[in-house]
mmCIF file of C-alpha atoms in Angstrom:
data_model
loop_
_atom_site.group_PDB
_atom_site.id
_atom_site.type_symbol
_atom_site.label_atom_id
_atom_site.label_comp_id
_atom_site.label_asym_id
_atom_site.label_seq_id
_atom_site.Cartn_x
_atom_site.Cartn_y
_atom_site.Cartn_z
ATOM 1 C CA MET R 1 127.753 111.881 92.719
ATOM 2 C CA ARG R 2 127.286 108.233 93.710
ATOM 3 C CA VAL R 3 129.104 106.323 96.453
ATOM 4 C CA ASP R 4 128.886 102.505 96.487
ATOM 5 C CA LEU R 5 129.903 100.650 99.631
ATOM 6 C CA ALA R 6 129.841 96.983 100.593
ATOM 7 C CA GLU R 7 127.844 95.915 103.625
ATOM 8 C CA ASN R 8 129.896 96.186 106.843
ATOM 9 C CA GLU R 9 132.844 97.686 104.936
ATOM 10 C CA PRO R 10 135.173 98.787 107.778
ATOM 11 C CA ASN R 11 136.996 101.730 106.203
ATOM 12 C CA GLY R 12 134.297 103.414 104.130
ATOM 13 C CA THR R 13 135.195 106.340 101.896
ATOM 14 C CA VAL R 14 135.719 110.106 102.165
ATOM 15 C CA VAL R 15 133.454 112.555 100.303
ATOM 16 C CA ALA R 16 133.015 116.331 100.096
ATOM 17 C CA LEU R 17 129.705 117.276 101.698
ATOM 18 C CA GLY R 18 128.082 120.347 103.220
ATOM 19 C CA ASP R 19 127.331 120.359 106.939
ATOM 20 C CA GLN R 20 123.533 120.301 106.508
ATOM 21 C CA ASP R 21 123.633 117.434 104.004
ATOM 22 C CA ALA R 22 126.039 115.547 106.281
ATOM 23 C CA THR R 23 123.607 115.971 109.173
ATOM 24 C CA ALA R 24 120.698 114.728 107.045
ATOM 25 C CA LEU R 25 122.702 111.721 105.854
ATOM 26 C CA ALA R 26 123.727 110.826 109.403
ATOM 27 C CA GLY R 27 120.092 110.978 110.521
ATOM 28 C CA VAL R 28 119.108 108.177 108.128
ATOM 29 C CA ARG R 29 121.510 105.748 109.909
ATOM 30 C CA LEU R 30 122.671 103.923 106.803
ATOM 31 C CA VAL R 31 126.250 105.140 107.269
ATOM 32 C CA ASP R 32 128.207 106.713 110.099
ATOM 33 C CA VAL R 33 129.251 110.208 109.011
ATOM 34 C CA GLN R 34 132.633 111.082 110.537
ATOM 35 C CA PRO R 35 134.493 114.408 110.046
ATOM 36 C CA SER R 36 137.656 114.051 107.958
ATOM 37 C CA GLY R 37 138.821 117.605 107.360
ATOM 38 C CA VAL R 38 137.135 120.853 106.324
ATOM 39 C CA GLY R 39 134.033 120.026 104.268
ATOM 40 C CA ARG R 40 135.015 116.367 104.040
ATOM 41 C CA TRP R 41 133.379 113.398 105.724
ATOM 42 C CA ARG R 42 134.162 109.687 105.984
ATOM 43 C CA LEU R 43 131.165 107.455 105.315
ATOM 44 C CA VAL R 44 131.319 104.050 107.035
ATOM 45 C CA PRO R 45 128.372 101.606 106.748
ATOM 46 C CA VAL R 46 126.450 101.060 109.976
ATOM 47 C CA VAL R 47 126.760 97.411 111.010
ATOM 48 C CA ASN R 48 124.287 95.192 109.133
ATOM 49 C CA ARG R 49 122.469 98.155 107.545
ATOM 50 C CA VAL R 50 121.928 98.105 103.760
ATOM 51 C CA GLY R 51 119.974 100.242 101.348
ATOM 52 C CA ALA R 52 120.164 103.493 99.432
ATOM 53 C CA VAL R 53 119.983 107.149 100.423
ATOM 54 C CA ARG R 54 119.937 110.274 98.323
ATOM 55 C CA VAL R 55 120.664 113.650 99.912
ATOM 56 C CA GLY R 56 120.642 116.482 97.407
ATOM 57 C CA HIS R 57 122.929 115.347 94.574
ATOM 58 C CA LEU R 58 124.696 112.619 96.590
ATOM 59 C CA ASP R 59 123.639 108.977 96.270
ATOM 60 C CA VAL R 60 124.929 106.503 98.854
ATOM 61 C CA VAL R 61 124.289 102.797 98.257
ATOM 62 C CA VAL R 62 125.313 100.079 100.706
ATOM 63 C CA HIS R 63 125.145 96.727 98.928
ATOM 64 C CA PRO R 64 124.136 93.618 100.892
ATOM 65 C CA LYS R 65 125.649 90.138 100.631
ATOM 66 C CA ALA R 66 122.404 89.170 98.915
ATOM 67 C CA SER R 67 120.985 90.898 95.848
ATOM 68 C CA PHE R 68 118.515 93.685 96.503
ATOM 69 C CA ALA R 69 115.846 91.486 94.897
ATOM 70 C CA SER R 70 116.529 88.801 97.519
ATOM 71 C CA VAL R 71 116.401 91.391 100.300
ATOM 72 C CA LEU R 72 112.978 92.520 99.063
ATOM 73 C CA PHE R 73 111.855 88.898 98.976
ATOM 74 C CA MET R 74 113.037 88.190 102.536
ATOM 75 C CA LEU R 75 111.299 91.352 103.767
ATOM 76 C CA GLY R 76 108.046 90.398 102.074
ATOM 77 C CA PHE R 77 108.150 86.710 103.004
ATOM 78 C CA ALA R 78 108.846 87.445 106.677
ATOM 79 C CA ARG R 79 105.650 89.503 106.814
ATOM 80 C CA ASP R 80 103.570 87.127 104.706
ATOM 81 C CA PRO R 81 104.610 83.607 103.564
ATOM 82 C CA GLY R 82 102.279 84.077 100.582
ATOM 83 C CA PHE R 83 104.989 86.320 99.101
ATOM 84 C CA VAL R 84 106.438 83.857 96.585
ATOM 85 C CA PRO R 85 109.877 84.111 94.915
ATOM 86 C CA HIS R 86 108.749 84.950 91.373
ATOM 87 C CA GLU R 87 106.930 88.058 92.653
ATOM 88 C CA VAL R 88 110.255 89.847 93.126
ATOM 89 C CA SER R 89 112.176 91.160 90.157
ATOM 90 C CA GLY R 90 115.733 89.897 89.710
ATOM 91 C CA SER R 91 117.135 93.131 88.281
ATOM 92 C CA GLU R 92 120.360 92.596 86.344
ATOM 93 C CA ALA R 93 121.737 95.954 87.487
ATOM 94 C CA ASP R 94 120.846 95.164 91.106
ATOM 95 C CA ASP R 95 119.916 98.802 91.718
ATOM 96 C CA LEU R 96 117.630 99.141 94.728
ATOM 97 C CA TRP R 97 115.416 101.924 93.415
ATOM 98 C CA SER R 98 115.004 100.201 90.037
ATOM 99 C CA ALA R 99 114.314 96.808 91.650
ATOM 100 C CA VAL R 100 111.594 98.310 93.857
ATOM 101 C CA GLY R 101 110.022 100.419 91.114
ATOM 102 C CA GLU R 102 110.119 97.730 88.418
ATOM 103 C CA THR R 103 108.679 95.037 90.667
ATOM 104 C CA LEU R 104 105.896 97.240 92.040
ATOM 105 C CA ALA R 105 104.947 98.405 88.536
ATOM 106 C CA ARG R 106 104.809 94.826 87.254
ATOM 107 C CA LEU R 107 102.689 93.552 90.162
ATOM 108 C CA ALA R 108 100.365 96.588 90.123
ATOM 109 C CA ASP R 109 99.830 96.228 86.372
ATOM 110 C CA ARG R 110 98.856 92.600 86.896
ATOM 111 C CA ALA R 111 96.505 93.582 89.742
ATOM 112 C CA LEU R 112 94.727 96.277 87.699
ATOM 113 C CA ARG R 113 94.606 94.389 84.395
ATOM 114 C CA ARG R 114 91.000 93.287 84.997
ATOM 115 C CA GLY R 115 89.943 96.688 86.297
ATOM 116 C CA VAL R 116 90.036 98.531 89.590
ATOM 117 C CA LEU R 117 88.876 96.428 92.532
ATOM 118 C CA GLN R 118 85.696 97.572 94.246
ATOM 119 C CA GLY R 119 84.145 96.721 97.583
ATOM 120 C CA TYR R 120 81.671 97.868 100.191
ATOM 121 C CA VAL R 121 82.629 100.943 102.193
ATOM 122 C CA THR R 122 80.650 102.020 105.255
ATOM 123 C CA ARG R 123 79.652 105.693 105.122
ATOM 124 C CA GLU R 124 78.200 107.934 107.819
ATOM 125 C CA GLU R 125 76.486 111.008 106.411
ATOM 126 C CA SER R 126 73.655 113.504 106.930
ATOM 127 C CA LEU R 127 70.984 113.016 104.234
ATOM 128 C CA ALA R 128 67.527 114.340 103.441
ATOM 129 C CA VAL R 129 66.233 110.810 102.828
ATOM 130 C CA LEU R 130 66.657 107.604 104.774
ATOM 131 C CA ARG R 131 69.354 105.379 103.370
ATOM 132 C CA GLY R 132 70.704 102.327 105.143
ATOM 133 C CA ARG R 133 69.981 102.721 108.838
ATOM 134 C CA MET R 134 69.546 105.796 110.990
ATOM 135 C CA ARG R 135 71.975 106.515 113.831
ATOM 136 C CA VAL R 136 69.356 107.351 116.426
ATOM 137 C CA ALA R 137 71.778 108.386 119.178
ATOM 138 C CA ASP R 138 73.626 110.772 116.844
ATOM 139 C CA GLN R 139 70.342 112.169 115.501
ATOM 140 C CA ILE R 140 69.119 113.016 119.003
ATOM 141 C CA ALA R 141 72.484 114.397 120.119
ATOM 142 C CA THR R 142 73.092 116.657 117.098
ATOM 143 C CA ARG R 143 69.534 117.595 116.036
ATOM 144 C CA PRO R 144 67.116 117.242 118.965
ATOM 145 C CA GLY R 145 63.539 117.716 117.807
ATOM 146 C CA MET R 146 64.483 118.002 114.122
ATOM 147 C CA LEU R 147 63.333 115.497 111.529
ATOM 148 C CA LEU R 148 65.803 116.426 108.799
ATOM 149 C CA PRO R 149 68.512 115.909 107.810
ATOM 150 C CA LEU R 150 68.927 112.340 108.996
ATOM 151 C CA GLU R 151 72.123 110.907 110.457
ATOM 152 C CA VAL R 152 72.479 107.631 108.586
ATOM 153 C CA THR R 153 74.926 104.800 108.028
ATOM 154 C CA PHE R 154 74.999 102.920 104.736
ATOM 155 C CA ASP R 155 77.289 100.717 102.644
ATOM 156 C CA GLU R 156 78.500 101.976 99.274
ATOM 157 C CA TYR R 157 79.992 99.685 96.611
ATOM 158 C CA GLU R 158 82.941 101.662 95.260
ATOM 159 C CA ALA R 159 86.690 101.786 94.611
ATOM 160 C CA ASP R 160 87.614 103.818 97.706
ATOM 161 C CA ILE R 161 88.675 100.733 99.674
ATOM 162 C CA ALA R 162 91.777 99.924 101.728
ATOM 163 C CA GLU R 163 93.418 97.873 98.975
ATOM 164 C CA ASN R 164 93.272 100.726 96.461
ATOM 165 C CA LYS R 165 94.376 103.336 99.001
ATOM 166 C CA ILE R 166 97.499 101.315 99.841
ATOM 167 C CA LEU R 167 98.334 100.570 96.222
ATOM 168 C CA ARG R 168 97.830 104.180 95.076
ATOM 169 C CA ALA R 169 99.982 105.563 97.894
ATOM 170 C CA ALA R 170 102.793 103.079 97.180
ATOM 171 C CA LEU R 171 102.785 103.789 93.447
ATOM 172 C CA HIS R 172 102.939 107.527 94.114
ATOM 173 C CA ARG R 173 105.765 107.199 96.643
ATOM 174 C CA ALA R 174 107.789 104.832 94.458
ATOM 175 C CA SER R 175 107.484 107.241 91.512
ATOM 176 C CA LEU R 176 109.214 109.962 93.551
ATOM 177 C CA VAL R 177 112.388 108.055 94.453
ATOM 178 C CA PRO R 178 115.669 109.066 92.758
ATOM 179 C CA ARG R 179 117.553 107.394 89.938
ATOM 180 C CA LEU R 180 114.527 105.618 88.488
ATOM 181 C CA PRO R 181 114.732 104.971 84.735
ATOM 182 C CA GLY R 182 112.213 107.169 82.942
ATOM 183 C CA GLY R 183 110.231 104.207 81.667
ATOM 184 C CA ILE R 184 109.659 102.788 85.146
ATOM 185 C CA ARG R 185 108.695 106.189 86.581
ATOM 186 C CA ALA R 186 106.187 106.706 83.757
ATOM 187 C CA ARG R 187 104.647 103.266 84.379
ATOM 188 C CA LEU R 188 104.267 103.962 88.096
ATOM 189 C CA MET R 189 102.611 107.336 87.452
ATOM 190 C CA HIS R 190 100.293 105.845 84.830
ATOM 191 C CA LEU R 191 99.201 103.084 87.199
ATOM 192 C CA ALA R 192 98.646 105.566 90.033
ATOM 193 C CA GLY R 193 96.508 107.606 87.624
ATOM 194 C CA ARG R 194 94.207 104.632 87.155
ATOM 195 C CA LEU R 195 93.357 104.969 90.855
ATOM 196 C CA ASP R 196 92.395 108.657 90.694
ATOM 197 C CA GLY R 197 89.434 109.286 92.952
ATOM 198 C CA VAL R 198 90.736 106.938 95.625
ATOM 199 C CA SER R 199 91.304 108.819 98.886
ATOM 200 C CA PRO R 200 94.965 109.526 99.717
ATOM 201 C CA LEU R 201 96.351 108.101 102.937
ATOM 202 C CA VAL R 202 96.874 110.463 105.856
ATOM 203 C CA PRO R 203 100.642 110.973 106.343
ATOM 204 C CA GLY R 204 101.871 109.290 109.511
ATOM 205 C CA ALA R 205 98.627 107.382 110.094
ATOM 206 C CA PRO R 206 98.607 103.558 110.308
ATOM 207 C CA LEU R 207 97.971 101.790 107.022
ATOM 208 C CA PRO R 208 94.331 100.745 106.565
ATOM 209 C CA ALA R 209 93.630 97.104 107.326
ATOM 210 C CA TRP R 210 92.737 94.581 104.646
ATOM 211 C CA SER R 211 92.230 90.824 104.731
ATOM 212 C CA PRO R 212 93.102 88.302 102.007
ATOM 213 C CA SER R 213 90.009 87.011 100.236
ATOM 214 C CA ARG R 214 88.943 85.548 96.922
ATOM 215 C CA ALA R 215 87.789 89.000 95.853
ATOM 216 C CA ASN R 216 91.216 90.651 96.277
ATOM 217 C CA GLN R 217 93.336 87.627 95.324
ATOM 218 C CA ARG R 218 94.710 89.303 92.168
ATOM 219 C CA TYR R 219 95.770 92.312 94.278
ATOM 220 C CA GLN R 220 97.593 90.403 97.003
ATOM 221 C CA PRO R 221 101.132 90.219 95.510
ATOM 222 C CA ALA R 222 101.060 93.962 94.732
ATOM 223 C CA LEU R 223 99.663 94.793 98.176
ATOM 224 C CA ARG R 224 102.414 92.884 99.989
ATOM 225 C CA LEU R 225 105.077 94.880 98.180
ATOM 226 C CA ALA R 226 103.081 98.121 98.442
ATOM 227 C CA GLU R 227 102.963 97.857 102.227
ATOM 228 C CA LEU R 228 106.696 97.158 102.294
ATOM 229 C CA VAL R 229 107.334 100.266 100.134
ATOM 230 C CA LEU R 230 105.222 102.482 102.373
ATOM 231 C CA ARG R 231 106.966 101.255 105.525
ATOM 232 C CA ALA R 232 110.537 101.284 104.209
ATOM 233 C CA ILE R 233 110.828 104.245 101.825
ATOM 234 C CA GLY R 234 111.161 107.623 103.490
ATOM 235 C CA LEU R 235 110.916 110.933 101.606
ATOM 236 C CA SER R 236 111.770 114.250 103.302
ATOM 237 C CA THR R 237 114.020 117.307 103.061
ATOM 238 C CA SER R 238 117.196 118.313 104.881
ATOM 239 C CA ALA R 239 117.481 121.443 107.019
ATOM 240 C CA GLY R 240 118.913 123.191 103.966
ATOM 241 C CA GLY R 241 115.974 122.191 101.794
ATOM 242 C CA ALA R 242 117.718 119.377 99.886
ATOM 243 C CA PRO R 243 115.469 116.409 99.037
ATOM 244 C CA VAL R 244 116.161 113.239 101.009
ATOM 245 C CA ALA R 245 115.034 109.766 99.919
ATOM 246 C CA ALA R 246 115.931 106.657 101.891
ATOM 247 C CA PHE R 247 115.343 102.908 101.881
ATOM 248 C CA VAL R 248 117.259 101.387 104.796
ATOM 249 C CA VAL R 249 116.880 97.951 106.390
ATOM 250 C CA ASP R 250 118.656 96.120 109.202
ATOM 251 C CA MET R 251 119.774 92.829 107.661
ATOM 252 C CA ALA R 252 120.141 91.135 111.045
ATOM 253 C CA VAL R 253 116.431 91.678 111.698
ATOM 254 C CA VAL R 254 115.468 90.797 108.115
ATOM 255 C CA PHE R 255 117.481 87.563 108.167
ATOM 256 C CA GLU R 256 116.232 86.405 111.564
ATOM 257 C CA ASP R 257 112.589 87.171 110.696
ATOM 258 C CA PHE R 258 112.913 85.420 107.341
ATOM 259 C CA VAL R 259 114.532 82.285 108.812
ATOM 260 C CA THR R 260 111.840 82.105 111.516
ATOM 261 C CA THR R 261 108.970 82.370 109.028
ATOM 262 C CA ALA R 262 110.535 80.076 106.435
ATOM 263 C CA LEU R 263 111.318 77.374 109.023
ATOM 264 C CA ARG R 264 107.784 77.613 110.374
ATOM 265 C CA GLU R 265 106.372 77.079 106.872
ATOM 266 C CA SER R 266 108.718 74.192 106.027
ATOM 267 C CA LEU R 267 108.222 72.393 109.331
ATOM 268 C CA ALA R 268 104.435 72.748 109.033
ATOM 269 C CA VAL R 269 104.658 70.599 105.885
ATOM 270 C CA LEU R 270 107.340 68.174 107.069
ATOM 271 C CA SER R 271 106.059 67.757 110.637
ATOM 272 C CA PRO R 272 102.321 68.588 110.548
ATOM 273 C CA LEU R 273 101.695 67.271 114.066
ATOM 274 C CA GLY R 274 104.225 69.696 115.520
ATOM 275 C CA GLN R 275 104.066 73.405 116.240
ATOM 276 C CA THR R 276 106.820 75.922 115.480
ATOM 277 C CA LYS R 277 107.255 78.948 117.720
ATOM 278 C CA GLY R 278 109.361 82.032 117.131
ATOM 279 C CA GLN R 279 111.140 83.843 119.969
ATOM 280 C CA TYR R 280 110.386 80.939 122.308
ATOM 281 C CA ARG R 281 110.547 82.002 125.950
ATOM 282 C CA SER R 282 111.941 79.699 128.610
ATOM 283 C CA TRP R 283 114.405 79.648 131.515
ATOM 284 C CA LEU R 284 118.027 78.565 131.742
ATOM 285 C CA ASP R 285 118.039 77.908 135.490
ATOM 286 C CA GLN R 286 115.781 75.964 137.843
ATOM 287 C CA ASN R 287 114.822 79.091 139.781
ATOM 288 C CA SER R 288 113.517 80.797 136.616
ATOM 289 C CA LEU R 289 115.792 83.809 136.982
ATOM 290 C CA VAL R 290 117.801 83.625 133.748
ATOM 291 C CA ARG R 291 115.654 84.038 130.632
ATOM 292 C CA ILE R 292 116.448 82.391 127.299
ATOM 293 C CA LYS R 293 114.727 83.170 123.996
ATOM 294 C CA PRO R 294 115.780 80.994 121.030
ATOM 295 C CA ASP R 295 114.745 82.317 117.628
ATOM 296 C CA VAL R 296 112.876 79.135 116.634
ATOM 297 C CA VAL R 297 111.702 76.099 118.628
ATOM 298 C CA HIS R 298 109.725 73.280 117.034
ATOM 299 C CA MET R 299 107.402 71.536 119.505
ATOM 300 C CA VAL R 300 106.030 67.996 119.283
ATOM 301 C CA ARG R 301 103.311 66.902 121.702
ATOM 302 C CA GLY R 302 103.899 70.092 123.683
ATOM 303 C CA ALA R 303 107.634 69.493 124.269
ATOM 304 C CA PRO R 304 110.630 71.153 122.555
ATOM 305 C CA TRP R 305 111.905 68.967 119.715
ATOM 306 C CA LEU R 306 114.204 71.210 117.661
ATOM 307 C CA VAL R 307 115.945 74.506 118.403
ATOM 308 C CA PHE R 308 117.417 77.019 115.931
ATOM 309 C CA ASP R 309 119.168 80.349 116.366
ATOM 310 C CA ALA R 310 119.721 82.646 113.380
ATOM 311 C CA LYS R 311 122.821 84.866 113.270
ATOM 312 C CA TYR R 312 123.524 87.392 110.549
ATOM 313 C CA LYS R 313 127.292 87.459 111.004
ATOM 314 C CA LEU R 314 130.444 87.136 108.945
ATOM 315 C CA GLY R 315 132.752 84.211 109.636
ATOM 316 C CA TYR R 316 136.409 84.481 110.513
ATOM 317 C CA GLN R 317 139.104 83.918 107.895
ATOM 318 C CA ASP R 318 139.742 80.397 109.184
ATOM 319 C CA GLY R 319 136.112 79.445 108.473
ATOM 320 C CA GLY R 320 135.016 79.592 112.100
ATOM 321 C CA TYR R 321 132.388 81.748 113.801
ATOM 322 C CA PRO R 322 132.161 83.587 117.119
ATOM 323 C CA THR R 323 132.405 80.956 119.848
ATOM 324 C CA ALA R 324 129.872 82.793 122.026
ATOM 325 C CA ASP R 325 127.155 81.695 119.575
ATOM 326 C CA VAL R 326 128.102 78.044 120.100
ATOM 327 C CA TYR R 327 127.954 78.556 123.878
ATOM 328 C CA GLN R 328 124.506 80.104 123.480
ATOM 329 C CA VAL R 329 123.037 77.210 121.506
ATOM 330 C CA HIS R 330 124.668 74.720 123.875
ATOM 331 C CA ALA R 331 122.852 76.483 126.728
ATOM 332 C CA TYR R 332 119.564 76.313 124.817
ATOM 333 C CA CYS R 333 119.979 72.555 124.265
ATOM 334 C CA THR R 334 120.829 71.966 127.912
ATOM 335 C CA ALA R 335 117.860 73.952 129.223
ATOM 336 C CA LEU R 336 115.396 72.434 126.733
ATOM 337 C CA GLY R 337 116.678 68.868 127.127
ATOM 338 C CA LEU R 338 117.748 68.510 123.482
ATOM 339 C CA GLY R 339 120.730 66.663 122.047
ATOM 340 C CA ARG R 340 121.191 68.944 119.024
ATOM 341 C CA GLY R 341 120.820 72.636 118.207
ATOM 342 C CA TYR R 342 121.323 74.622 115.001
ATOM 343 C CA LEU R 343 123.214 77.865 114.401
ATOM 344 C CA VAL R 344 121.945 79.309 111.112
ATOM 345 C CA TYR R 345 124.395 81.792 109.572
ATOM 346 C CA ALA R 346 124.094 84.043 106.515
ATOM 347 C CA GLY R 347 126.257 84.271 103.439
ATOM 348 C CA SER R 348 128.675 81.363 103.753
ATOM 349 C CA ARG R 349 127.755 78.695 101.175
ATOM 350 C CA ALA R 350 128.995 80.909 98.316
ATOM 351 C CA HIS R 351 132.529 80.422 99.694
ATOM 352 C CA GLY R 352 132.241 76.643 99.802
ATOM 353 C CA ALA R 353 131.322 76.348 103.478
ATOM 354 C CA ALA R 354 129.301 73.313 104.541
ATOM 355 C CA PRO R 355 127.412 72.404 107.722
ATOM 356 C CA VAL R 356 129.736 71.518 110.601
ATOM 357 C CA VAL R 357 128.794 69.495 113.687
ATOM 358 C CA HIS R 358 130.448 70.438 116.991
ATOM 359 C CA ARG R 359 130.150 67.759 119.700
ATOM 360 C CA VAL R 360 130.475 69.482 123.083
ATOM 361 C CA ARG R 361 133.075 67.687 125.198
ATOM 362 C CA ASN R 362 131.825 65.460 128.026
ATOM 363 C CA THR R 363 128.230 65.778 126.786
ATOM 364 C CA GLU R 364 125.895 64.181 124.246
ATOM 365 C CA ILE R 365 125.060 67.579 122.746
ATOM 366 C CA ASP R 366 125.818 68.572 119.135
ATOM 367 C CA VAL R 367 125.820 72.171 117.943
ATOM 368 C CA VAL R 368 125.398 72.295 114.173
ATOM 369 C CA GLN R 369 126.791 75.314 112.349
ATOM 370 C CA TRP R 370 124.546 75.596 109.257
ATOM 371 C CA PRO R 371 125.433 78.264 106.652
ATOM 372 C CA LEU R 372 122.861 79.717 104.244
ATOM 373 C CA ASP R 373 123.930 81.365 101.015
ATOM 374 C CA VAL R 374 121.859 84.562 100.891
ATOM 375 C CA ALA R 375 123.432 85.559 97.562
ATOM 376 C CA VAL R 376 121.288 83.055 95.643
ATOM 377 C CA VAL R 377 117.950 83.800 93.988
ATOM 378 C CA PRO R 378 114.849 83.809 96.241
ATOM 379 C CA ALA R 379 113.651 80.362 95.146
ATOM 380 C CA MET R 380 116.978 78.876 96.226
ATOM 381 C CA LEU R 381 116.700 80.592 99.595
ATOM 382 C CA ILE R 382 113.467 78.736 100.259
ATOM 383 C CA ARG R 383 115.021 75.476 99.043
ATOM 384 C CA GLN R 384 117.937 75.867 101.456
ATOM 385 C CA ILE R 385 115.539 76.386 104.372
ATOM 386 C CA SER R 386 113.641 73.249 103.347
ATOM 387 C CA GLU R 387 116.919 71.315 103.294
ATOM 388 C CA LEU R 388 117.753 72.595 106.780
ATOM 389 C CA ALA R 389 114.319 71.626 108.147
ATOM 390 C CA THR R 390 114.551 68.162 106.571
ATOM 391 C CA ALA R 391 118.048 67.547 107.945
ATOM 392 C CA ALA R 392 117.064 68.785 111.391
ATOM 393 C CA LEU R 393 114.063 66.445 111.592
ATOM 394 C CA ARG R 394 116.164 63.476 110.487
ATOM 395 C CA GLY R 395 118.877 64.338 112.992
ATOM 396 C CA SER R 396 116.356 64.516 115.807
ATOM 397 C CA LEU R 397 115.097 60.949 115.378
#
């Protein structure tokens, strides 16, 4: 059985569900699971949470304002601005599991097309012959007075490197998620098979570190998504033994992180002499007792020049937004000595909303309510951020 819900849907829906499966579903925190009679439960989306969960034979999908492809893009871009729009599949069906699996398979196939990447791996072993360099301290500590075997350290050129470990683990995990079309699952398993011999990652351990370089350039798009898959997709079992698969994200965090990173990238091009800071820390009062922390502040010559605050909220029916957000940005402008601040909201342009300037009475301060349409394709998301950065710089002159 499949249940489809809209993001932040207030009433949810009622389903028949066993107690153990209900407990497992509640633990994922995609939906609130509320009793609604014997063996029946009301599922209400947790505020700003989107994604998909499968518990036993029940699939629950909470659809975001944006497409799942755009959500994947915002997640990837916030972590690494090198994650470009065309790297994310725009699945027609907009099914989360299919979008993840199809995109990872496509990027991994491109990464492995010229063969499996190899690199130098440092090994520490006990050998009968000297190879590399001897670890004298270890030799004395473990084999005092013995000549053989030797404790040595050497570099081996092989495929068992961080990049391949991450990619193999992500392909394997993505192949296990529910509701994947058979063709996509087969592609993922085939690609994972090409990395046989690469060491599996230790469950629960931090992902191995890798650094972008010319050598791994063809791997980088696949690695960005692979890391996202490993961090976001959870596979487990319920207390009753039912399989549980989950991909759940907090859209408020995703949106704010994406806006911060995208503004930083745009302003670096448009205002190269400036510096853009996320989660900028300052004080509201002269005694430095009341902390403020705007999402984005652009600095010029060491002084605040622009201030932005990102809010993933729905507007009211009359087209307005919570007034507390306007108060907040007004306070930021006052404390930072700025004449204009920007409230960046999600999901409004699709309904015809346009930027609105609010002049605060008896002041020279403008608060600009700037809606972004998150329902558009990823390339348009970046274009909208560029438009915002351009308008903000012009308004600050």
